[in-house]
Coordinates of C-alpha atoms in Angstrom, one line a residue:
Chain S
M1 CA -71.8 -27.4 -17.6
S2 CA -68.9 -26.0 -15.3
L3 CA -66.4 -28.8 -14.7
I4 CA -65.4 -27.4 -11.4
E5 CA -68.1 -26.0 -9.0
V6 CA -66.7 -24.5 -5.7
R7 CA -69.3 -23.6 -3.3
D8 CA -68.5 -21.4 -0.1
V9 CA -65.8 -24.5 0.5
E10 CA -64.1 -23.8 3.8
K11 CA -60.9 -25.8 5.3
T12 CA -59.8 -26.1 8.8
Y13 CA -56.7 -27.7 10.5
T14 CA -55.9 -28.8 13.7
M15 CA -52.3 -28.2 14.4
G16 CA -52.1 -29.5 18.1
S17 CA -55.3 -27.4 19.9
M18 CA -55.4 -24.3 17.6
A19 CA -57.8 -24.4 14.6
V20 CA -56.0 -23.1 11.4
H21 CA -58.4 -21.8 8.8
A22 CA -57.1 -22.7 5.9
L23 CA -60.1 -21.7 3.3
R24 CA -62.9 -19.6 4.6
G25 CA -65.7 -19.6 2.3
V26 CA -64.2 -19.6 -1.5
S27 CA -67.0 -20.0 -4.4
F28 CA -66.1 -19.8 -8.4
T29 CA -66.6 -21.9 -11.3
I30 CA -64.1 -23.4 -13.9
A31 CA -65.6 -24.2 -17.2
P32 CA -64.0 -27.2 -19.5
G33 CA -61.0 -25.8 -21.2
E34 CA -60.2 -22.7 -19.4
Y35 CA -56.2 -21.9 -18.6
L36 CA -56.2 -21.1 -15.0
A37 CA -53.8 -18.8 -12.3
I38 CA -54.4 -18.9 -8.5
M39 CA -52.2 -16.6 -7.0
G40 CA -51.5 -15.7 -3.2
P41 CA -49.0 -14.9 -0.7
S42 CA -47.4 -17.9 1.7
G43 CA -50.7 -18.5 3.7
S44 CA -53.1 -17.4 1.2
G45 CA -54.7 -21.2 1.3
K46 CA -53.8 -21.6 -2.3
S47 CA -51.8 -24.7 -1.9
T48 CA -54.8 -25.9 0.2
L49 CA -57.4 -25.1 -2.7
M50 CA -54.8 -26.6 -4.9
N51 CA -55.5 -30.0 -2.5
L52 CA -58.9 -30.0 -2.6
L53 CA -59.2 -29.2 -7.2
G54 CA -57.0 -32.1 -7.2
C55 CA -59.3 -34.4 -5.3
L56 CA -56.3 -35.4 -2.3
D57 CA -57.6 -33.4 0.4
K58 CA -61.5 -33.0 1.6
P59 CA -63.4 -29.7 1.9
S60 CA -64.1 -29.2 6.2
A61 CA -67.8 -27.7 4.7
G62 CA -69.2 -26.8 1.4
T63 CA -69.4 -28.6 -1.6
Y64 CA -66.4 -29.3 -4.5
L65 CA -68.8 -30.9 -7.3
L66 CA -65.9 -32.1 -9.9
D67 CA -67.6 -33.2 -13.1
G68 CA -70.9 -32.9 -11.4
E69 CA -69.9 -35.4 -9.3
D70 CA -69.8 -34.6 -4.8
V71 CA -66.5 -35.1 -4.2
S72 CA -67.0 -34.2 -0.7
Q73 CA -68.3 -37.5 0.3
L74 CA -66.6 -40.2 -1.0
S75 CA -63.6 -42.3 0.3
D76 CA -60.1 -42.0 -0.1
D77 CA -60.3 -45.2 -2.6
R78 CA -63.0 -43.5 -4.4
L79 CA -60.6 -40.2 -4.8
A80 CA -57.9 -42.0 -5.4
A81 CA -60.3 -43.2 -8.8
L82 CA -60.7 -39.8 -9.2
R83 CA -57.9 -38.8 -9.5
N84 CA -56.6 -41.2 -11.8
R85 CA -59.3 -40.8 -14.1
H86 CA -59.7 -37.0 -14.6
I87 CA -56.1 -35.1 -12.8
G88 CA -52.7 -35.2 -14.0
F89 CA -50.4 -33.6 -11.7
V90 CA -47.4 -31.8 -12.2
F91 CA -45.0 -30.6 -8.9
Q92 CA -42.4 -27.9 -8.4
Q93 CA -40.2 -31.3 -7.4
F94 CA -41.3 -33.2 -10.2
N95 CA -42.4 -36.2 -8.3
L96 CA -41.1 -38.6 -10.7
L97 CA -39.9 -41.9 -9.3
P98 CA -35.8 -42.0 -9.2
R99 CA -35.4 -46.2 -10.1
A100 CA -38.0 -45.9 -12.5
N101 CA -37.0 -44.5 -16.5
A102 CA -38.7 -42.1 -17.8
L103 CA -41.5 -44.9 -19.7
Q104 CA -42.3 -46.8 -16.5
N105 CA -42.9 -43.0 -15.0
V106 CA -45.4 -42.4 -17.8
E107 CA -46.6 -45.6 -17.3
L108 CA -47.6 -45.6 -13.0
P109 CA -51.1 -44.2 -13.6
L110 CA -52.1 -46.5 -16.3
Q111 CA -50.8 -49.4 -14.4
Y112 CA -53.9 -47.9 -11.3
A113 CA -55.8 -47.6 -14.1
G114 CA -55.9 -51.7 -14.8
I115 CA -55.2 -51.0 -18.1
H116 CA -52.5 -53.6 -19.8
D117 CA -51.5 -52.1 -23.2
R118 CA -49.6 -49.4 -21.6
R119 CA -46.2 -49.0 -23.3
E120 CA -47.7 -47.7 -26.7
K121 CA -50.0 -45.0 -24.2
A122 CA -46.9 -44.2 -22.8
V123 CA -44.9 -43.4 -26.0
T124 CA -47.8 -41.2 -27.4
A125 CA -47.6 -39.3 -24.2
L126 CA -44.0 -39.0 -24.1
A127 CA -43.7 -37.9 -27.9
K128 CA -46.1 -35.3 -27.4
V129 CA -43.9 -34.1 -24.6
G130 CA -40.8 -34.2 -27.3
L131 CA -39.1 -36.7 -25.4
A132 CA -39.6 -40.1 -27.5
D133 CA -35.8 -40.3 -27.4
R134 CA -35.8 -40.3 -23.6
A135 CA -37.9 -42.8 -22.9
H136 CA -35.4 -45.3 -21.2
H137 CA -33.5 -43.0 -19.3
R138 CA -33.9 -42.7 -15.5
P139 CA -34.5 -39.1 -13.6
R140 CA -31.5 -38.5 -12.6
E141 CA -29.8 -38.6 -16.5
L142 CA -32.7 -35.8 -17.5
S143 CA -32.1 -32.3 -17.0
G144 CA -34.3 -30.5 -15.4
G145 CA -36.7 -29.1 -18.0
E146 CA -36.5 -33.4 -19.3
Q147 CA -37.9 -34.5 -16.0
Q148 CA -40.3 -32.4 -15.7
R149 CA -42.2 -32.7 -19.1
V150 CA -41.8 -36.5 -18.4
A151 CA -43.8 -35.0 -15.7
I152 CA -46.5 -33.6 -18.1
A153 CA -46.5 -36.8 -20.2
R154 CA -47.8 -39.0 -16.8
A155 CA -50.0 -36.4 -15.9
I156 CA -51.2 -36.6 -19.9
V157 CA -50.9 -40.3 -20.2
N158 CA -54.6 -40.8 -18.5
E159 CA -56.6 -38.4 -20.8
P160 CA -57.9 -36.7 -17.6
A161 CA -59.8 -33.6 -18.1
I162 CA -57.5 -31.4 -16.0
I163 CA -53.9 -30.7 -15.4
L164 CA -52.7 -29.1 -11.7
A165 CA -50.0 -27.6 -11.8
D166 CA -48.2 -26.9 -8.7
E167 CA -45.2 -23.8 -9.3
P168 CA -44.1 -25.9 -12.7
T169 CA -41.2 -24.0 -13.4
G170 CA -40.4 -23.1 -9.6
N171 CA -37.4 -25.2 -10.0
L172 CA -36.4 -23.8 -13.3
D173 CA -34.2 -21.8 -15.7
S174 CA -36.3 -19.2 -17.1
R175 CA -35.5 -20.3 -20.7
T176 CA -35.8 -24.2 -19.6
G177 CA -39.3 -22.6 -17.8
R178 CA -40.5 -21.0 -20.8
D179 CA -40.4 -24.1 -22.7
I180 CA -42.6 -26.0 -19.9
L181 CA -45.5 -22.8 -20.5
Q182 CA -45.1 -23.6 -24.2
V183 CA -46.1 -27.3 -23.8
F184 CA -48.7 -26.2 -21.3
D185 CA -50.2 -23.5 -23.9
D186 CA -50.3 -26.9 -26.5
L187 CA -51.9 -28.8 -24.1
N188 CA -54.8 -26.4 -23.6
Q189 CA -55.0 -25.8 -27.1
T190 CA -55.9 -29.4 -27.5
G191 CA -59.1 -28.9 -24.8
I192 CA -57.7 -29.4 -21.7
T193 CA -57.8 -27.7 -18.3
L194 CA -54.9 -26.2 -17.0
I195 CA -54.8 -24.6 -13.7
T196 CA -51.6 -23.4 -11.8
V197 CA -50.1 -22.1 -8.7
T198 CA -48.1 -19.8 -9.0
H199 CA -46.0 -17.0 -7.4
D200 CA -45.1 -15.7 -11.0
P201 CA -46.9 -13.1 -12.4
D202 CA -45.4 -13.5 -16.3
I203 CA -46.9 -16.7 -16.0
A204 CA -50.5 -15.6 -14.4
A205 CA -50.1 -12.8 -17.3
G206 CA -50.1 -16.3 -20.0
C207 CA -53.1 -17.6 -18.0
H208 CA -57.0 -16.6 -19.3
R209 CA -57.9 -16.2 -15.8
V210 CA -56.9 -15.8 -12.1
L211 CA -57.8 -16.4 -9.0
H212 CA -56.0 -14.3 -6.7
M213 CA -56.2 -15.6 -2.9
V214 CA -55.7 -13.9 0.4
D215 CA -56.7 -15.3 3.9
G216 CA -58.0 -18.4 2.6
K217 CA -60.8 -16.3 0.9
L218 CA -61.1 -15.4 -3.0
A219 CA -60.0 -11.8 -3.6
N220 CA -60.6 -11.0 -6.9
D221 CA -61.1 -13.2 -10.0
V222 CA -59.6 -11.5 -13.1
N223 CA -60.1 -12.6 -16.9
N224 CA -57.4 -11.4 -19.1
K225 CA -58.9 -11.0 -22.4
R226 CA -57.1 -12.8 -24.5
P227 CA -57.7 -13.6 -28.4
G228 CA -58.6 -17.8 -29.2
G229 CA -58.4 -18.1 -25.3
E230 CA -61.6 -19.4 -25.4
A231 CA -62.7 -23.2 -24.7
P232 CA -63.5 -25.2 -28.0
Chain D
M1 CA -51.5 -54.6 -11.5
T2 CA -51.7 -58.0 -12.0
L3 CA -49.3 -59.7 -9.1
F4 CA -46.6 -60.2 -11.8
E5 CA -46.1 -57.1 -12.0
G6 CA -45.9 -56.0 -8.0
V7 CA -43.6 -59.4 -7.8
R8 CA -41.5 -57.3 -10.3
S9 CA -41.7 -54.7 -8.9
A10 CA -41.1 -55.8 -5.7
L11 CA -38.0 -57.4 -6.7
T12 CA -36.7 -54.3 -8.3
S13 CA -37.2 -52.3 -5.2
L14 CA -35.1 -55.0 -3.5
L15 CA -32.2 -55.5 -6.2
A16 CA -31.7 -51.5 -5.4
N17 CA -30.5 -52.2 -1.4
K18 CA -29.3 -55.5 -2.6
L19 CA -27.1 -55.7 1.1
R20 CA -29.7 -54.5 2.7
S21 CA -32.4 -57.0 1.6
F22 CA -30.0 -59.7 2.3
L23 CA -29.3 -58.7 5.8
T24 CA -32.5 -59.0 6.4
M25 CA -33.4 -61.9 4.7
L26 CA -30.2 -63.7 7.1
G27 CA -33.2 -64.0 9.9
V28 CA -35.0 -65.8 7.5
I29 CA -32.5 -68.0 5.8
I30 CA -30.8 -69.0 9.3
G31 CA -34.2 -70.1 11.2
V32 CA -35.3 -72.0 8.0
A33 CA -31.7 -74.1 7.4
A34 CA -31.6 -74.6 11.5
V35 CA -35.3 -76.3 11.3
I36 CA -34.5 -78.0 8.5
V37 CA -30.8 -79.4 9.8
V38 CA -32.7 -80.2 13.3
V39 CA -35.0 -82.3 12.1
A40 CA -32.4 -84.3 9.3
I41 CA -30.6 -85.0 12.3
G42 CA -33.6 -86.4 14.2
E43 CA -35.1 -88.1 11.4
G44 CA -31.9 -89.1 10.9
L45 CA -31.0 -90.2 15.0
K46 CA -34.9 -92.3 14.7
A47 CA -34.2 -94.4 11.8
D48 CA -31.0 -95.3 13.0
V49 CA -32.7 -96.2 16.5
M50 CA -35.0 -98.2 14.9
Q51 CA -32.5 -99.6 12.8
R52 CA -30.3 -101.0 15.9
I53 CA -33.2 -102.1 17.5
Q54 CA -35.2 -103.9 14.1
G55 CA -31.8 -106.3 14.4
L56 CA -32.5 -107.7 17.6
G57 CA -34.3 -110.6 17.5
T58 CA -38.0 -109.8 16.6
N59 CA -39.1 -112.1 19.6
L60 CA -37.7 -110.4 21.7
L61 CA -38.6 -109.4 25.9
M62 CA -36.0 -107.6 28.0
I63 CA -36.5 -107.8 31.5
S64 CA -35.0 -105.0 33.8
P65 CA -35.3 -103.6 37.4
S66 CA -36.7 -101.0 38.3
S67 CA -37.5 -98.9 41.1
R68 CA -40.5 -98.6 43.2
S69 CA -41.7 -96.9 46.2
G70 CA -41.6 -98.2 49.7
R71 CA -44.3 -99.9 51.2
H72 CA -45.6 -96.8 54.1
G73 CA -44.0 -94.0 52.0
P74 CA -41.5 -92.5 49.1
V75 CA -38.4 -94.7 50.1
V76 CA -37.2 -95.9 46.6
R77 CA -36.6 -99.8 46.6
R78 CA -34.4 -100.5 43.7
G79 CA -35.3 -104.1 42.0
R80 CA -32.8 -106.3 41.6
L81 CA -32.7 -110.1 39.3
T82 CA -31.0 -112.9 40.6
D83 CA -30.1 -116.3 39.3
D84 CA -33.2 -117.7 41.0
D85 CA -35.0 -115.5 38.9
W86 CA -33.3 -117.2 36.2
E87 CA -33.6 -120.0 36.8
A88 CA -37.2 -119.7 37.6
I89 CA -38.3 -118.5 34.2
E90 CA -35.7 -121.5 32.9
S91 CA -38.3 -124.7 35.0
K92 CA -41.6 -122.6 34.5
V93 CA -41.7 -120.4 31.6
T94 CA -42.2 -122.3 28.3
N95 CA -42.7 -121.2 24.7
V96 CA -39.0 -120.1 24.8
S97 CA -36.6 -120.4 23.0
A98 CA -33.6 -119.0 24.3
I99 CA -32.9 -117.3 27.6
A100 CA -29.8 -114.8 28.2
P101 CA -29.1 -114.0 31.5
I102 CA -26.8 -110.3 31.4
V103 CA -24.8 -108.5 33.2
Q104 CA -23.0 -105.7 31.7
G105 CA -20.5 -102.9 32.6
S106 CA -17.8 -100.4 31.3
V107 CA -14.2 -102.1 31.4
T108 CA -11.1 -100.7 29.4
V109 CA -9.6 -103.4 26.6
K110 CA -6.3 -103.4 26.3
Y111 CA -3.5 -104.8 23.1
R112 CA -0.2 -104.5 22.9
N113 CA -0.1 -100.1 24.2
R114 CA -3.6 -99.9 22.3
T115 CA -6.1 -98.7 25.0
H116 CA -9.9 -99.3 23.8
A117 CA -13.0 -97.9 27.1
S118 CA -15.7 -100.3 25.7
R119 CA -18.3 -102.0 27.9
V120 CA -18.2 -105.5 28.3
L121 CA -21.0 -107.5 28.0
G122 CA -21.0 -111.3 30.1
S123 CA -23.8 -114.0 29.3
T124 CA -24.2 -117.6 28.2
P125 CA -24.3 -119.0 24.7
D126 CA -28.5 -117.9 24.2
I127 CA -27.2 -114.6 23.6
M128 CA -25.8 -115.2 20.3
T129 CA -29.5 -116.2 19.5
T130 CA -31.4 -113.5 21.1
Q131 CA -29.3 -110.4 19.9
N132 CA -29.3 -112.1 16.6
L133 CA -24.8 -111.9 16.3
T134 CA -22.9 -113.3 14.2
L135 CA -19.5 -114.3 14.0
A136 CA -17.7 -112.9 11.7
A137 CA -14.4 -115.6 13.0
G138 CA -13.7 -117.3 15.1
R139 CA -16.4 -119.4 17.5
F140 CA -19.0 -118.3 20.3
F141 CA -17.8 -120.0 24.2
T142 CA -19.5 -123.0 24.8
T143 CA -21.5 -123.2 28.5
S144 CA -18.7 -125.8 29.6
E145 CA -16.3 -122.6 29.2
E146 CA -19.4 -120.2 30.5
R147 CA -19.4 -122.6 34.1
S148 CA -15.6 -123.1 33.9
R149 CA -15.0 -119.3 34.1
A150 CA -12.6 -119.5 30.9
R151 CA -10.6 -116.4 30.4
V152 CA -12.1 -116.3 26.5
V153 CA -13.6 -113.4 24.5
V154 CA -15.4 -112.3 21.4
L155 CA -15.0 -109.3 20.1
G156 CA -17.2 -106.8 18.3
S157 CA -16.4 -104.9 15.7
T158 CA -15.2 -101.8 16.1
V159 CA -13.3 -103.2 18.8
V160 CA -11.3 -105.3 16.6
E161 CA -10.7 -101.6 14.3
E162 CA -9.6 -100.1 17.8
I163 CA -7.0 -102.2 19.3
F164 CA -6.6 -105.0 16.2
Y165 CA -6.2 -101.6 13.1
G166 CA -8.8 -104.1 11.9
R167 CA -7.5 -107.8 11.2
V168 CA -8.6 -110.5 13.1
L169 CA -6.1 -111.9 15.4
L170 CA -7.8 -115.0 17.1
E171 CA -6.4 -116.6 19.8
E172 CA -4.2 -113.0 20.9
T173 CA -4.3 -112.2 23.8
V174 CA -6.1 -108.8 25.1
R175 CA -6.1 -107.8 28.6
I176 CA -9.7 -106.3 29.9
K177 CA -9.4 -104.7 33.3
G178 CA -6.0 -105.9 33.6
V179 CA -7.3 -109.5 33.4
P180 CA -5.7 -111.5 30.5
F181 CA -8.5 -113.4 28.1
R182 CA -8.1 -115.1 25.1
V183 CA -9.5 -114.2 21.6
I184 CA -11.9 -117.1 20.6
G185 CA -14.3 -115.2 17.5
V186 CA -15.0 -111.9 16.0
F187 CA -18.5 -110.5 15.4
E188 CA -19.5 -108.8 12.0
E189 CA -20.9 -105.5 12.5
K190 CA -24.7 -104.5 13.1
G191 CA -24.2 -100.9 12.7
G192 CA -26.4 -98.5 14.2
S193 CA -23.9 -95.9 16.0
W194 CA -25.0 -94.7 19.6
G195 CA -24.6 -98.0 22.0
S196 CA -24.2 -100.3 19.1
P197 CA -23.4 -104.3 20.6
D198 CA -20.0 -103.4 17.4
D199 CA -18.7 -101.5 20.3
Q200 CA -18.8 -103.9 22.8
V201 CA -17.2 -107.2 24.1
Y202 CA -18.7 -110.5 25.2
V203 CA -17.4 -113.3 27.8
P204 CA -19.1 -115.2 29.8
L205 CA -21.4 -114.5 32.6
S206 CA -19.4 -116.1 35.4
T207 CA -16.0 -114.9 33.8
A208 CA -17.7 -111.0 33.8
R209 CA -19.4 -111.0 37.3
Q210 CA -16.1 -113.1 39.6
R211 CA -13.4 -111.7 37.5
L212 CA -14.4 -108.3 36.1
L213 CA -17.7 -106.6 37.7
G214 CA -17.5 -108.3 41.2
R215 CA -21.8 -108.1 41.0
S216 CA -23.8 -111.0 41.5
T217 CA -27.2 -109.4 40.4
L218 CA -28.1 -109.7 36.8
S219 CA -28.6 -106.2 34.9
T220 CA -30.9 -108.1 32.1
I221 CA -32.5 -111.2 30.9
Y222 CA -32.8 -111.3 27.3
V223 CA -36.0 -113.6 26.6
S224 CA -36.8 -115.2 22.7
A225 CA -40.5 -116.0 22.2
A226 CA -40.6 -119.4 20.2
S227 CA -42.7 -117.1 18.0
T228 CA -44.0 -113.9 17.0
K229 CA -47.8 -115.1 17.8
V230 CA -46.4 -116.4 21.4
V231 CA -44.8 -113.2 22.4
A232 CA -47.4 -112.0 24.4
E233 CA -48.2 -115.0 26.6
V234 CA -44.4 -115.1 27.0
E235 CA -44.7 -112.1 28.6
E236 CA -47.5 -112.5 30.7
S237 CA -46.5 -115.5 32.5
L238 CA -43.0 -113.9 32.9
T239 CA -45.0 -111.2 34.7
Q240 CA -46.5 -114.5 36.8
V241 CA -43.6 -115.8 37.4
L242 CA -41.1 -112.6 38.4
R243 CA -44.1 -111.0 40.9
R244 CA -44.3 -114.8 42.3
Q245 CA -40.0 -114.8 43.0
H246 CA -40.0 -111.2 44.1
R247 CA -43.6 -111.5 46.4
V248 CA -45.3 -108.6 44.7
R249 CA -48.4 -108.9 45.8
N250 CA -50.4 -105.8 45.6
E251 CA -47.7 -102.9 44.8
E252 CA -46.1 -102.0 41.6
D253 CA -43.7 -104.7 39.9
D254 CA -39.8 -103.6 40.9
F255 CA -39.3 -105.1 37.4
R256 CA -40.0 -103.8 33.9
I257 CA -41.1 -106.3 31.2
R258 CA -40.4 -105.1 27.4
S259 CA -41.1 -105.5 24.0
Q260 CA -39.6 -104.8 20.7
E261 CA -42.2 -103.2 20.1
E262 CA -42.6 -101.0 23.1
I263 CA -39.1 -99.9 22.7
L264 CA -39.8 -99.3 19.1
T265 CA -42.3 -97.0 20.5
T266 CA -40.9 -95.4 22.9
M267 CA -37.8 -94.3 21.2
S268 CA -39.5 -93.2 18.1
E269 CA -41.8 -90.8 20.8
T270 CA -38.5 -90.0 22.7
S271 CA -36.9 -89.0 19.4
A272 CA -39.7 -87.7 17.4
M273 CA -40.2 -85.4 20.9
L274 CA -36.8 -83.9 21.0
T275 CA -36.8 -83.2 17.5
R276 CA -39.9 -81.1 17.6
F277 CA -38.5 -79.0 20.4
L278 CA -35.4 -78.0 18.9
A279 CA -37.5 -77.4 15.4
G280 CA -39.1 -75.4 17.6
I281 CA -36.5 -73.4 18.8
A282 CA -35.2 -73.4 15.6
L283 CA -38.7 -72.1 14.5
V284 CA -38.3 -69.6 17.3
S285 CA -35.4 -67.9 15.2
L286 CA -37.5 -67.4 12.4
L287 CA -39.7 -65.2 14.1
V288 CA -37.0 -62.7 15.3
G289 CA -36.0 -63.0 11.2
G290 CA -39.6 -61.8 11.0
V291 CA -39.1 -58.9 13.2
G292 CA -36.0 -58.3 11.2
I293 CA -38.2 -57.8 8.1
M294 CA -41.2 -55.9 10.1
N295 CA -38.0 -53.5 11.0
I296 CA -36.6 -52.7 7.6
M297 CA -40.2 -52.8 5.9
L298 CA -40.9 -49.9 8.6
V299 CA -37.8 -48.3 7.6
S300 CA -38.4 -48.3 4.1
V301 CA -41.8 -47.2 4.5
A302 CA -40.1 -44.2 6.0
E303 CA -37.7 -43.8 2.9
R304 CA -40.1 -44.2 0.6
T305 CA -42.6 -41.7 1.9
R306 CA -42.4 -39.6 -1.6
E307 CA -43.1 -42.6 -3.3
I308 CA -46.0 -43.4 -1.8
G309 CA -47.4 -39.9 -2.1
I310 CA -46.5 -40.2 -5.8
R311 CA -48.2 -43.6 -6.1
K312 CA -51.3 -42.2 -4.7
A313 CA -51.6 -39.4 -6.0
V314 CA -51.4 -40.8 -9.9
G315 CA -54.2 -43.0 -9.0
A316 CA -53.1 -46.3 -6.4
R317 CA -55.7 -47.0 -4.2
R318 CA -54.9 -48.2 -0.3
R319 CA -55.2 -51.4 -1.1
D320 CA -52.7 -50.9 -4.0
I321 CA -50.0 -49.8 -1.5
Q322 CA -50.7 -52.3 1.0
T323 CA -50.0 -55.2 -1.7
Q324 CA -46.7 -53.9 -2.6
F325 CA -45.7 -53.1 0.3
L326 CA -46.7 -57.1 1.4
I327 CA -45.5 -58.9 -1.5
E328 CA -41.8 -56.8 -1.1
S329 CA -42.0 -58.3 2.3
T330 CA -43.4 -61.7 1.7
A331 CA -40.8 -62.0 -1.5
L332 CA -37.5 -60.7 1.2
S333 CA -39.1 -63.9 3.7
V334 CA -39.9 -66.4 0.6
I335 CA -36.2 -65.9 -1.3
G336 CA -35.2 -66.2 2.3
G337 CA -36.6 -69.3 2.5
I338 CA -35.7 -70.5 -0.4
I339 CA -32.0 -69.9 0.3
G340 CA -32.4 -71.5 3.7
G341 CA -33.3 -74.5 3.0
I342 CA -31.0 -75.2 0.1
I343 CA -28.5 -74.5 3.1
G344 CA -30.2 -76.0 5.3
I345 CA -30.3 -79.2 3.2
G346 CA -26.6 -78.3 2.2
I347 CA -25.4 -79.1 6.3
S348 CA -27.7 -81.9 6.6
K349 CA -25.7 -84.0 4.0
L350 CA -22.5 -82.3 5.0
V351 CA -22.9 -83.3 8.5
G352 CA -24.3 -86.9 7.4
S353 CA -21.1 -87.4 5.2
A354 CA -18.4 -85.5 7.6
L355 CA -19.4 -87.0 11.0
G356 CA -21.0 -90.2 9.4
W357 CA -24.1 -89.7 10.8
T358 CA -27.7 -90.5 9.1
T359 CA -29.8 -87.6 7.9
V360 CA -32.8 -87.5 6.8
V361 CA -34.1 -84.4 5.3
P362 CA -37.8 -85.1 5.0
L363 CA -40.7 -83.5 2.3
W364 CA -42.6 -82.5 5.1
A365 CA -39.8 -80.0 7.2
I366 CA -39.2 -78.2 4.3
L367 CA -42.9 -77.6 3.2
V368 CA -43.2 -76.8 6.7
A369 CA -40.4 -74.0 6.8
F370 CA -41.1 -72.2 3.8
L371 CA -44.7 -72.0 4.8
F372 CA -43.6 -70.8 8.6
A373 CA -41.5 -68.7 6.1
A374 CA -44.0 -67.0 4.2
A375 CA -46.0 -66.5 6.2
V376 CA -43.4 -64.9 8.8
G377 CA -43.5 -62.6 6.3
V378 CA -47.2 -61.9 5.9
F379 CA -47.6 -61.3 9.2
F380 CA -44.3 -59.1 9.8
G381 CA -45.1 -57.0 6.6
Y382 CA -48.6 -56.4 7.6
Y383 CA -48.2 -53.7 9.7
P384 CA -45.5 -51.8 7.8
S385 CA -48.1 -52.2 5.2
R386 CA -50.5 -50.8 6.6
K387 CA -48.9 -47.6 7.7
A388 CA -48.0 -46.5 4.3
A389 CA -51.5 -47.4 3.5
L390 CA -52.9 -45.7 5.6
L391 CA -50.4 -42.2 4.8
D392 CA -51.8 -39.1 4.0
P393 CA -50.9 -38.3 -0.2
I394 CA -50.7 -34.1 0.9
E395 CA -48.2 -35.3 4.0
C396 CA -46.4 -37.5 1.9
L397 CA -45.3 -34.8 -1.4
R398 CA -45.0 -32.2 1.7
Y399 CA -42.0 -34.9 3.1
E400 CA -38.3 -34.1 2.6

């Protein structure tokens, strides 16, 4: 069964009196363990698609099945629970809580999951991204690359099926960016589905599959043949 | 997230903006402190008045003139008490142990170059019984001195303090309204601050009337019933005698008889009302403090929009966000309430020792002020927290 199934999804915003059709009927499926990029020019609807896939938003029409569950009809609180259990977010601006240290930031999803013994899991997640020794540093005491690693640790701490990354290397220099992508590769090897929204063709080139968005539609669905890219 | 964690994270974020948190709390601090100080002074006043009135005789009835409207319209007729009334009571009312007719007025008392503004009370020796007075030194004036308009005076302890610097100087001459009087006795201190008998000078009734006040009517007549049991009975026969004396038939009485119990009730009701009124005003300042909290919470929600977005993205439900901000606003008001309570109790104690007022901080005042402060935090925190909870996570994450 596919992990993600998007069928004829449309999204329309009203801005003032104007209706903006951000998505005009998009359909695709994503299998567990895929490593996939969504590309497209500004205004192509890729951010909207990202928000929908991340359960931050609901489609205006069409259906979105996440792990077999129809997300289109769920309440805000149910969506929050889905995000908590199934999805980890990695943002371009890292989006860490500035007053909390690395460990506390990583613990945040566990807190909302109602898990009490959080310390150990958070430490493990930080260790996975190679930041075990930075656990008690605050975000501003960390470099950009380190902050993004903390964000990745936060994304994986609750063992989600999917990681959604929005321009994850956009605020990093190219070397640090490559390190982050290496972390993603490693995570994908462990079976996590990775979906990246990006402008950067280099990142897209490293992915197994690229969805090209144009004008709110899926223009192209390219499979990069790469050995060992299939899901375990 | 457990409540404990919520409180800890709320405190962390309040500590991140120490000055702002403190200024926000200030409204609540002042409000709670004001409530407690007002109630403490009010309760102290009540206790003081009670003590003073209880110092008077327990079987005491006080007759005073009162005004009434005229028979054919709103013309006010002032009642008068006369010597005839006094004599009528003396001859016709039974079960009475003492009757003290009284005239009172403001005077200045002068000894050498010391002057003190006080009150003179002219009466008969029976006043000793009715007012429960005790002499510290000397003697009280006699019936014959009263008849002969003798210029003798017995001084209250405050007056002694003021003009004699606390020394007991019997047989000295003091001038009351310029008239020389011989000091024959000094009273023991009776306590109570407002209008206490300590700050009075006692002279014979006839002397006070003719030499000092120039008045033929009486201010008050004090009547002591023979025992507590007969107080009601005596009050009833006093009413009848005075009605006959004043030819009161179907109209209002032109006099009032109050027992000590009535005075106690009236006094405590009046002071309780005043206290409640002032405490109410103080509570309004608490409400104003609440508006301050709401204002800052709204600012805080706006500032932390991105944080709200992050929390929602990783799985915070509406309730989680709402609880977080509600805990913060409640923590502000509760901490403010605690600080205000401590300050309020401190000020009450300070007022008590610095001004010599009796202050009593009742537990209920602390509880009411504190619970009200907490309620203010919840009430004024509700709207900002609700606003935060309903924010759209996508908008929040986009917020710069």
